[in-house]
Coordinates of C-alpha atoms in Angstrom, one line a residue:
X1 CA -33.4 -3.1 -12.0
X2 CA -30.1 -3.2 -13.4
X3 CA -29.1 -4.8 -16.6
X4 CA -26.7 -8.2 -15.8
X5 CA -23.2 -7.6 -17.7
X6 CA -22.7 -11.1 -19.5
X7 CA -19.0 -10.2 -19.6
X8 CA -18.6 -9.3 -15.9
X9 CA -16.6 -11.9 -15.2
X10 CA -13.7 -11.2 -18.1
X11 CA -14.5 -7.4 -16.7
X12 CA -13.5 -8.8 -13.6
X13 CA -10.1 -10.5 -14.7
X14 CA -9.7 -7.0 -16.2
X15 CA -9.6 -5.4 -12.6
X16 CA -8.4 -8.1 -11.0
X17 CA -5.2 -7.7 -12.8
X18 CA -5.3 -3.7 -12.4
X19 CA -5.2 -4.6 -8.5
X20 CA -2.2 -6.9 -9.3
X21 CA -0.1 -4.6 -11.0
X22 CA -0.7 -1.8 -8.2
X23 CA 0.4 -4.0 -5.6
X24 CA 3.2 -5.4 -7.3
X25 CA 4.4 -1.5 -7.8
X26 CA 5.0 -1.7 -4.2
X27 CA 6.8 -4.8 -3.8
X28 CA 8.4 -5.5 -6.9
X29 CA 11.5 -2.9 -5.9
X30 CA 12.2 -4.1 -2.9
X31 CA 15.5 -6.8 -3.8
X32 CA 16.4 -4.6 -6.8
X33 CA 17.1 -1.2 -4.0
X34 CA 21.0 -2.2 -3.8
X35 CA 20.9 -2.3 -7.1
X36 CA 19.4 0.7 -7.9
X37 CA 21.4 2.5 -4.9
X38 CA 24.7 1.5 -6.2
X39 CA 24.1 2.8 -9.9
X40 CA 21.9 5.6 -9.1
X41 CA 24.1 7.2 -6.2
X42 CA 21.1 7.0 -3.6
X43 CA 22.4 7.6 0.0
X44 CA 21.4 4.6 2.2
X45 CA 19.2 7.3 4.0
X46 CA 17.1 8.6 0.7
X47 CA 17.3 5.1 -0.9
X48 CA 13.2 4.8 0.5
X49 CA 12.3 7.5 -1.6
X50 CA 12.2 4.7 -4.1
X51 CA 9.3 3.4 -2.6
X52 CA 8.0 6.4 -0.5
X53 CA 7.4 8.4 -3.7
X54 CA 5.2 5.9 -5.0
X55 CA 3.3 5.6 -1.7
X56 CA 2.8 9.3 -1.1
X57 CA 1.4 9.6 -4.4
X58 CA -1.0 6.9 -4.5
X59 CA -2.2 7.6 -0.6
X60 CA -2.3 11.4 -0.9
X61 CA -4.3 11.2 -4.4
X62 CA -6.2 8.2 -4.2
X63 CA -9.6 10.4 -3.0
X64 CA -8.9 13.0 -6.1
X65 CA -9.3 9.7 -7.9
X66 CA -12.5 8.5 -6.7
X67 CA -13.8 11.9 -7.3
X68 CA -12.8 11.8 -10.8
X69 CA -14.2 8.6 -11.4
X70 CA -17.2 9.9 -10.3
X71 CA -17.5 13.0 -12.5
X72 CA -16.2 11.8 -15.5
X73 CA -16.9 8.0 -15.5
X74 CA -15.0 5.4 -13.7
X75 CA -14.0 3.7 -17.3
X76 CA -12.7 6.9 -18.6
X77 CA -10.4 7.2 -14.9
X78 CA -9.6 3.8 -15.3
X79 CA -7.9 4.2 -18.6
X80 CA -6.5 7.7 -17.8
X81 CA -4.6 5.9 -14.7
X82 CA -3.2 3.2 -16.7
X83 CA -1.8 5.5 -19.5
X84 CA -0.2 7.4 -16.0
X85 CA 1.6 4.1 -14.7
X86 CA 3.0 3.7 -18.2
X87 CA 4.6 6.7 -18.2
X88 CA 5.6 6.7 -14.8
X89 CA 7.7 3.3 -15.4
X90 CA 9.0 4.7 -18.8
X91 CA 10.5 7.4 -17.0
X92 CA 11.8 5.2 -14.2
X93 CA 13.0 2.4 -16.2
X94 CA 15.3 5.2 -18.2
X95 CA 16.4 6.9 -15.0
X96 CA 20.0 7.4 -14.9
X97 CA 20.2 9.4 -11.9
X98 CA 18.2 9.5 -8.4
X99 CA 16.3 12.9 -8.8
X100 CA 14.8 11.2 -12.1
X101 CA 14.1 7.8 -10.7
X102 CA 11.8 9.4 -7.5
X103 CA 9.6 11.1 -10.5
X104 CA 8.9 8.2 -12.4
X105 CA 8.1 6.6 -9.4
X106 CA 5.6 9.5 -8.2
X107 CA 4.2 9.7 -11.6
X108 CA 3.3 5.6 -11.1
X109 CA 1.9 6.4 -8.1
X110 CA -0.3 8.7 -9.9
X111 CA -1.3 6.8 -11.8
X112 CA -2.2 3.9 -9.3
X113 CA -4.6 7.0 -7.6
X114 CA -6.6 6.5 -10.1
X115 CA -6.8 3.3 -11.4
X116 CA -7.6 1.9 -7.7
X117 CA -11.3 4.0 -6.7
X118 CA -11.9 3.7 -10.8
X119 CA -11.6 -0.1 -10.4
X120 CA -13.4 -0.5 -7.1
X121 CA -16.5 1.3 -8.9
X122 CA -16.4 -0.8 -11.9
X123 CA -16.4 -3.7 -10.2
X124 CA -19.5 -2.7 -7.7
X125 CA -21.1 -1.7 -11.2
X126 CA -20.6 -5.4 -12.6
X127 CA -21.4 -7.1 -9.4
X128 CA -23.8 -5.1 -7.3
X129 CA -26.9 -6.9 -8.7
X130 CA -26.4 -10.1 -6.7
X131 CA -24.8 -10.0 -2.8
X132 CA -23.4 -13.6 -3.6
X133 CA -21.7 -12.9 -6.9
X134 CA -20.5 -9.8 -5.4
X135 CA -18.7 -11.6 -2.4
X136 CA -17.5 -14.0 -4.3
X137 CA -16.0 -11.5 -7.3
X138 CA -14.6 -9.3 -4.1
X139 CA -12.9 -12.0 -3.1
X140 CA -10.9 -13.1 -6.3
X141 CA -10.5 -9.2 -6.6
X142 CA -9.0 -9.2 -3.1
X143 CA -7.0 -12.4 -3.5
X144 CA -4.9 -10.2 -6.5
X145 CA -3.3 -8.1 -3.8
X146 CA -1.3 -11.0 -2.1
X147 CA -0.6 -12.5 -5.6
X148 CA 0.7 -8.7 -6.8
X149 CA 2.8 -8.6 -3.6
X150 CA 4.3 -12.1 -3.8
X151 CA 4.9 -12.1 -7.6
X152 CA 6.8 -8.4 -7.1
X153 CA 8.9 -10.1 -4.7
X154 CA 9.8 -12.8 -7.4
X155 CA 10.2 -10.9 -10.3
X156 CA 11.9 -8.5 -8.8
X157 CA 14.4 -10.7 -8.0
X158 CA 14.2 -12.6 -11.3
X159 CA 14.6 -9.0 -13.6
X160 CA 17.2 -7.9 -11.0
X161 CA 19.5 -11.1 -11.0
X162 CA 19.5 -11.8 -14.5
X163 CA 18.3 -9.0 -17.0
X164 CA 18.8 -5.7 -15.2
X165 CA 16.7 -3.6 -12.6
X166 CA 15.1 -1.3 -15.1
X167 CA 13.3 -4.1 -16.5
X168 CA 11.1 -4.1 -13.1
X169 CA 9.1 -1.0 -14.5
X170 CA 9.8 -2.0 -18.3
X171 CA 7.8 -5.1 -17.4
X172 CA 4.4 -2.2 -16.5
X173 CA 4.8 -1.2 -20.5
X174 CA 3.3 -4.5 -21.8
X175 CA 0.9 -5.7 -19.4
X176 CA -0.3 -1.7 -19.3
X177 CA -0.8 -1.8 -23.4
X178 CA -2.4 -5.4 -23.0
X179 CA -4.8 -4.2 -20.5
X180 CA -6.0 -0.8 -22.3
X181 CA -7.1 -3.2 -25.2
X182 CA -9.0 -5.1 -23.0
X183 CA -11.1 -1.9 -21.4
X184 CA -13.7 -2.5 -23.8
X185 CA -14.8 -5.2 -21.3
X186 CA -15.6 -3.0 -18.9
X187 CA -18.8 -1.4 -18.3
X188 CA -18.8 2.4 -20.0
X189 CA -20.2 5.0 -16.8
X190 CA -21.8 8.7 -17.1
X191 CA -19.9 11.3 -15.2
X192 CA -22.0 13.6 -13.2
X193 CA -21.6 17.2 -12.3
X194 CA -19.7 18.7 -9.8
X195 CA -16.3 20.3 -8.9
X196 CA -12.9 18.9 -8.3
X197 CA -11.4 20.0 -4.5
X198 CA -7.6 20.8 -6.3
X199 CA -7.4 22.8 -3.3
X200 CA -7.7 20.2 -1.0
X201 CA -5.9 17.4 -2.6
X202 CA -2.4 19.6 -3.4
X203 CA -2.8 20.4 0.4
X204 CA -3.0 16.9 1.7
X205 CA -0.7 15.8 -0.7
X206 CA 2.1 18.3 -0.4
X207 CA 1.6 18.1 3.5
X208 CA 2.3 14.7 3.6
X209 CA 5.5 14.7 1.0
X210 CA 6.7 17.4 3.3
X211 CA 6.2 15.3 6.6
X212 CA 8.0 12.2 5.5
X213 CA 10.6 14.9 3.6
X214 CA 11.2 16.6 7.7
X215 CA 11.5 13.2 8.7
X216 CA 13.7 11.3 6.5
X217 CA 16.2 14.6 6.3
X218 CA 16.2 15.1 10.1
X219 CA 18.9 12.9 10.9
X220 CA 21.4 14.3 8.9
X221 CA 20.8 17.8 9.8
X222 CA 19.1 17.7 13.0
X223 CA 16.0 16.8 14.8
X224 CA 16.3 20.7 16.4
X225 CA 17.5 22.7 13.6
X226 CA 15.5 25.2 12.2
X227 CA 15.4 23.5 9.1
X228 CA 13.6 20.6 10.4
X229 CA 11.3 22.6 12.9
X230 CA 10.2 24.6 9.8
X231 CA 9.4 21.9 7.3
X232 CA 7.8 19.8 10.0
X233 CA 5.9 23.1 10.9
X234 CA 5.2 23.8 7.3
X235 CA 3.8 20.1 6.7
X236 CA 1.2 20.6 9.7
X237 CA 0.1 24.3 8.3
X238 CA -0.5 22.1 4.7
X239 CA -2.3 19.8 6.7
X240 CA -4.8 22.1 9.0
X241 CA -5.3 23.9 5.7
X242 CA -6.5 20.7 3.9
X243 CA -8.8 20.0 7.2
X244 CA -10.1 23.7 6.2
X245 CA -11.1 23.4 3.0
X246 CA -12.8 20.2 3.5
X247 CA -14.9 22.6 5.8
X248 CA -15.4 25.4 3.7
X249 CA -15.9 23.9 0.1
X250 CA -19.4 22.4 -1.6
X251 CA -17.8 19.0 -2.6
X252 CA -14.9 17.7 -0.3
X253 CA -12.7 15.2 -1.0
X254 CA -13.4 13.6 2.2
X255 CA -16.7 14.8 3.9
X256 CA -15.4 15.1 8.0
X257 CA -18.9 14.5 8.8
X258 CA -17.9 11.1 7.8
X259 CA -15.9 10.5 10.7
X260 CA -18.8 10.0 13.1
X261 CA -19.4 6.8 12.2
X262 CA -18.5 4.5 15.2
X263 CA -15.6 2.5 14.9
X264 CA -14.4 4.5 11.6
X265 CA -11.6 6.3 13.3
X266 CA -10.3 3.5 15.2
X267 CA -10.0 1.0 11.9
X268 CA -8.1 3.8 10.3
X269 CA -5.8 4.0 13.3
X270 CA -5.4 0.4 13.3
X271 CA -4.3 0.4 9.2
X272 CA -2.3 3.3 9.9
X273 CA -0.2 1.3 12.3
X274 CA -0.4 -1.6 11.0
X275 CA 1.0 -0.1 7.4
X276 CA 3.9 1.9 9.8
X277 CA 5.1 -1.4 10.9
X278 CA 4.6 -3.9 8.2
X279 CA 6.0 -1.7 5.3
X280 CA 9.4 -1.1 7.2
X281 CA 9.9 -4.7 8.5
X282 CA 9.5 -5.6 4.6
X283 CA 12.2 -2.7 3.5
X284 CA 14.7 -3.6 5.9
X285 CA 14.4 -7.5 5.5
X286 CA 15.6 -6.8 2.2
X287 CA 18.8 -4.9 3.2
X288 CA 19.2 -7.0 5.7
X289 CA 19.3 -9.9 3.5
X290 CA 20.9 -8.5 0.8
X291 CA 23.7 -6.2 2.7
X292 CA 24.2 -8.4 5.7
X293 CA 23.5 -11.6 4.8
X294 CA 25.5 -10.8 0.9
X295 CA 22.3 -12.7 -0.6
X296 CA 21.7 -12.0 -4.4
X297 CA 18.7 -10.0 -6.2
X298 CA 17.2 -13.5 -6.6
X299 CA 18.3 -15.3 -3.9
X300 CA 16.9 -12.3 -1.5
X301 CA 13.5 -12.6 -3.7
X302 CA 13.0 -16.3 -3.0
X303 CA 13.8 -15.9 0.8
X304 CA 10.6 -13.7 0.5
X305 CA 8.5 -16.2 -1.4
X306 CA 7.4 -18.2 1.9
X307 CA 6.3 -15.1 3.9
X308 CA 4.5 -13.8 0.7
X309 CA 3.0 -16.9 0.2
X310 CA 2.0 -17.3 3.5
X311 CA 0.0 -14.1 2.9
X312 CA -1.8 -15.1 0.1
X313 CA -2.8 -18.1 1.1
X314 CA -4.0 -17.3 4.7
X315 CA -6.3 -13.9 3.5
X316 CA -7.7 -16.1 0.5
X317 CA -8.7 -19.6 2.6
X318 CA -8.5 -18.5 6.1
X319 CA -8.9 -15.1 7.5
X320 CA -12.7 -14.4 5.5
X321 CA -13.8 -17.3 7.7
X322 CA -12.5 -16.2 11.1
X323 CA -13.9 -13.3 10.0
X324 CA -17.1 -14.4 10.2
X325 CA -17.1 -16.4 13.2
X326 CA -15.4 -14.0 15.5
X327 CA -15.9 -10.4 13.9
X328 CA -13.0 -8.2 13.6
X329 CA -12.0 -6.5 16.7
X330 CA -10.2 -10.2 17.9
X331 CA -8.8 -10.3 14.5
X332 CA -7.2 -6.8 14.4
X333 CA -6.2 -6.8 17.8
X334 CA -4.6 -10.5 17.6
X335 CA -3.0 -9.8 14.5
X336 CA -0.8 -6.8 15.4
X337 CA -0.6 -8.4 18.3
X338 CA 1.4 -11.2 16.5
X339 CA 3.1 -9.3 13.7
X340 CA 4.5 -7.3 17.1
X341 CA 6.0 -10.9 18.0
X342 CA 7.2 -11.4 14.9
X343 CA 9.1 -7.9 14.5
X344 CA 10.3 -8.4 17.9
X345 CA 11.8 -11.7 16.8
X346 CA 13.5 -10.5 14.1
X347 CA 15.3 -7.4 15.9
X348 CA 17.2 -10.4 17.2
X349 CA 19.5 -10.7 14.1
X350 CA 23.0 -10.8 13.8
X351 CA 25.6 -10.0 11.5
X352 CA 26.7 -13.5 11.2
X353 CA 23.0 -14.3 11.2
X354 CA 21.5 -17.3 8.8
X355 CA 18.2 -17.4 6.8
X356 CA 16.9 -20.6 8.5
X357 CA 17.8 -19.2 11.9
X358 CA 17.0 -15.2 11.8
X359 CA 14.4 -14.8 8.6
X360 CA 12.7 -17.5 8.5
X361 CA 10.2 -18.2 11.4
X362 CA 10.3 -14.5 12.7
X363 CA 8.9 -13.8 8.9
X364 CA 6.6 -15.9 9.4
X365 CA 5.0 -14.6 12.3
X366 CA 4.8 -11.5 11.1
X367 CA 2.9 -12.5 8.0
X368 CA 0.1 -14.6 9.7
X369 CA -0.1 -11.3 12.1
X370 CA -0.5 -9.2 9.1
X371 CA -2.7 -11.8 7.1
X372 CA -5.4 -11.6 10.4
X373 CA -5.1 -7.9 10.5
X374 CA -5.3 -6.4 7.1
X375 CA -9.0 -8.0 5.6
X376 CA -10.6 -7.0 9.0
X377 CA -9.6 -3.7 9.5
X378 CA -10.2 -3.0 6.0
X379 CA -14.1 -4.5 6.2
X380 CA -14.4 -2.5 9.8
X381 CA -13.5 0.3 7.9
X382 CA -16.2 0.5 5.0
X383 CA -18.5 -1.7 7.0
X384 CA -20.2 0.5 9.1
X385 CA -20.9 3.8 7.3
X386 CA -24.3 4.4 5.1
X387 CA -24.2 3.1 1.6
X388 CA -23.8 6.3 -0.1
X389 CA -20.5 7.0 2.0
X390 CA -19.0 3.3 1.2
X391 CA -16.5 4.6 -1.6
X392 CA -15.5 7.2 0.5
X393 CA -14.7 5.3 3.9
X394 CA -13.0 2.7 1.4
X395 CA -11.0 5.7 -0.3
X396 CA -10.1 7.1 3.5
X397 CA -8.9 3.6 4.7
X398 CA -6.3 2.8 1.8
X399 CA -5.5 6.3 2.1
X400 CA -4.6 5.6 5.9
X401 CA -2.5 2.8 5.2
X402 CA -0.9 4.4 2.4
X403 CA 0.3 7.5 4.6
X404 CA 0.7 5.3 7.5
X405 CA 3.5 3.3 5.2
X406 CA 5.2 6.1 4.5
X407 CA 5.5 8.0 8.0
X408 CA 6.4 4.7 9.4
X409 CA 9.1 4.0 6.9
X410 CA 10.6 7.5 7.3
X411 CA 10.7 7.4 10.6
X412 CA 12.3 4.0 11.1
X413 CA 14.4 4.6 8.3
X414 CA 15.6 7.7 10.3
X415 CA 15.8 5.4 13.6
X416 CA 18.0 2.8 11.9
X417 CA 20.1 5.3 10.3
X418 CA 21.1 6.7 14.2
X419 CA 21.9 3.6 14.8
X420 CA 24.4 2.4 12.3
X421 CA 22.4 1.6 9.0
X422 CA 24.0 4.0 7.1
X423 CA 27.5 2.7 7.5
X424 CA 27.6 0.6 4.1
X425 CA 29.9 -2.3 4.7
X426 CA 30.0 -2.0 8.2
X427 CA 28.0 -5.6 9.2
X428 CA 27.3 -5.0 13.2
X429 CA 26.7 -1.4 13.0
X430 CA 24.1 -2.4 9.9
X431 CA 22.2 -5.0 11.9
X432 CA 22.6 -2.7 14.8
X433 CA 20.6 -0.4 12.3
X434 CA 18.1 -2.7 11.2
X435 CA 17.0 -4.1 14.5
X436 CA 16.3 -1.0 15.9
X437 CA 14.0 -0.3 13.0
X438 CA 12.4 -3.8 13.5
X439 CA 12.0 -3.3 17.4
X440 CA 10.4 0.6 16.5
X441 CA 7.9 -1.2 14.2
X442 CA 7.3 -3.8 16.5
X443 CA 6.5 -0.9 18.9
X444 CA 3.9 0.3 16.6
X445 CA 2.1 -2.5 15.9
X446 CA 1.7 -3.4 19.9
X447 CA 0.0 -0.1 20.0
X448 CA -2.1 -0.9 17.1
X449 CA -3.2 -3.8 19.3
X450 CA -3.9 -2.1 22.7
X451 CA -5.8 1.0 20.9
X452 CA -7.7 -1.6 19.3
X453 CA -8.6 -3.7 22.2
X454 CA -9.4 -0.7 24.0
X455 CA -11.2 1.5 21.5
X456 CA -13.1 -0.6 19.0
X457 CA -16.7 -1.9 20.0
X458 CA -17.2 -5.4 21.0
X459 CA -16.6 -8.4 18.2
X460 CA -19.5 -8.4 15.6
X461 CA -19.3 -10.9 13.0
X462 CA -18.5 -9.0 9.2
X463 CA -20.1 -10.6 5.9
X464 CA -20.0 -9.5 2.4
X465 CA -21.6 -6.4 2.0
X466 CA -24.7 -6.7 0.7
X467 CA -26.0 -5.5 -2.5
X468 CA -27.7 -2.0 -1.2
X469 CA -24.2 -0.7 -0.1
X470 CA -22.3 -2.2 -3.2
X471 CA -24.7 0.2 -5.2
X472 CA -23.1 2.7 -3.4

């Protein structure tokens, strides 16, 4: 039996603030992109390498990271990722040009790769003992994901408005220090041997980069052109190749055998779309406010705060208990359902459009879609598999969301750009460009919903896992 951590619950406040910090890395750039576009010289077409270079790093490494948590202690990864996202946001805060700002960001993103697994196993090591303590520290872990997205969207605009936008990554300098001092809470775990699959991570990595890359470049120099045919052609070689390895080699990153577990594939699906369409509706909200609407860093933030809030309060109080009481598939399947409501509301705004009138309620909607979507399909996800695959299937769904927020971005990003977007100061042809991108994401999540309702196994009511599978 396993010896009960008296600190677990400082450990815990540890992690729960790692999980903050991740997710505000996501969110926290959003108002500052003008910003950053004006003195950095992005095009309004590359400006989402801001956030996509993040998101491609973290997505495409975060199953090398559980790996390496498990062969050389999740404490040790935990420590190594945090030294990572310090770096990363030194280099991004200093950035004077584009080129140098996308590396600091995928350097960040690196380092969120492995402070995420390292964190999950630390906390399942702290908690594991007791099936109640363990729901209960899950959720106050959980509830530090809305909190990280709705403080980014503050802050963001706070540093932006009234300091400058480096200071959104100098901010990561501080907290990072504050929170390496504080590892000595955490419990200290063996590696184990076994190899690393380089191979396969470079492969799914570089595949992906190279997908969104095709994607975001295509409109400028042509769906058709050879250029594009080859890099999209290159991306799925990277791709199969990663598939092959995972076949081939001793220790995969991720196991394909793992993929017959019912109702797996169909709750990654579901956070793939669901990341495809929330992650754009965010982006462009922001240009929308800030470029159409002429809102300030901080004003733009604030506009935010109500759908963010919204967030946090609805996974925290209510979605665990619909949970429950209905299971997910209702839950997923209502929740795109209504987040493809909300986008379709908001591809209704104009360019002489008000917050109360265009942002407002259509955010809204969105955000209680997204609140019932998101904490089922992540439970459906890591619910079903055998305990000693749990860290895996919880590796593979973030992953999925992760890549799904990406694709999605670049490809709406390359939708709203044939439609006007890029044509700075130009207000119809810009909300011309932004509804189209909120109508395509609205797209995606209603197929979200219908592959859902048609795919996934009848309702079945999710609980905390129980203390078995937290071993895992």
């Amino acid at each position: 039996m396993s010896t009960v951590n008296p600190r677990r619950w400082w450990a815990l406040l540890v992690l729960a603030t790692a999980q903050f910090m991740v997710i505000m890395d996501t969110s926290i750039i959003g108002v500052a992109l003008p910003e950053m576009q004006r003195d950095l010289g992005f095009s309004q077409g590359d400006l989402q390498w801001v956030f996509n270079a993040y998101v491609i790093a973290f997505g495409g490494l975060l199953l090398l990271g559980g790996r390496l948590s498990d062969l050389l202690g999740a404490r040790r990864i935990f420590v190594s990722g945090w030294v990572v996202l310090i770096a990363g946001s030194v280099v991004a805060a200093a950035a004077s040009t584009a080129w140098v700002e996308i590396v600091g960001r995928a350097v960040q993103g690196v380092g969120g790769a492995l402070i995420a697994p390292a964190s999950m196993t630390l906390l399942m090591m702290l908690f594991g003992h007791d099936s109640k303590e363990l729901g209960k520290a899950l959720a106050l872990y959980g509830a530090a994901a809305p909190a990280g997205g709705t403080a980014g969207v503050f802050l963001g605009g706070v540093f932006t408005e009234w300091a400058s936008w480096p200071w959104i990554f100098i901010i990561y300098v501080p907290i990072g220090i504050a929170t390496l001092f504080a590892t000595g809470l955490l419990p200290s775990v063996a590696g184990r041997r076994g190899s690393v699959d380089l191979l396969g991570a470079v492969s799914v990595t570089a595949g992906l980069a190279l997908a969104v890359f095709a994607v975001v470049r295509a409109p400028e120099v042509g769906w058709g052109t050879t250029q594009t045919v080859l890099q999209l052609a290159g991306a799925a070689a990277l791709l199969v190749l990663f598939l092959l390895v995972q076949r081939s080699v001793r220790t995969p990153l991720m196991p394909l055998g793992v993929w017959r577990t019912p109702g797996l594939g169909v709750s990654n699906l579901a956070m793939t779309l669901l990341g495809a369409a929330w992650i754009p509706m965010w982006y462009f909200l922001n240009l929308y406010l800030q470029q159409v609407l002429g809102y300030g860093a901080f004003a733009s933030g604030a506009a935010l705060l109500p759908m963010t809030g919204l967030l946090m309060v609805f996974m925290t109080l209510i979605t665990a208990r619909l949970l429950g009481r209905f299971g997910p598939k209702p839950l997923i399947t209502g929740g795109l359902l209504v987040l493809a409501l909300g986008l379709l509301w908001l591809s209704a705004v104009e360019p002489t459009g008000t917050f109360l009138v265009d942002v407002l309620p259509a955010s809204l909607v969105a955000a209680t879609g997204m609140s019932l979507a998101y904490i089922p399909a992540m439970m459906s996800a890591i619910s079903h598999v055998p305990q000693e695959q749990a860290g895996l299937a919880s590796g593979i769904v973030n992953t999925t969301y992760q890549v799904g927020s990406a694709l999605g971005l670049a490809a709406l990003t390359a939708l709203a750009t044939s439609q006007g977007a890029g044509a700075l100061g130009d207000l119809p042809a810009l909300t011309d460009g932004f509804s189209a991108a909120f109508l395509g994401a609205a797209a995606l999540a209603a197929v979200g919903a219908l592959a859902t309702a048609l795919l996934m196994k009848g309702p079945r009511a999710q609980t905390a896992p129980s203390t078995e599978r937290a071993n895992a």
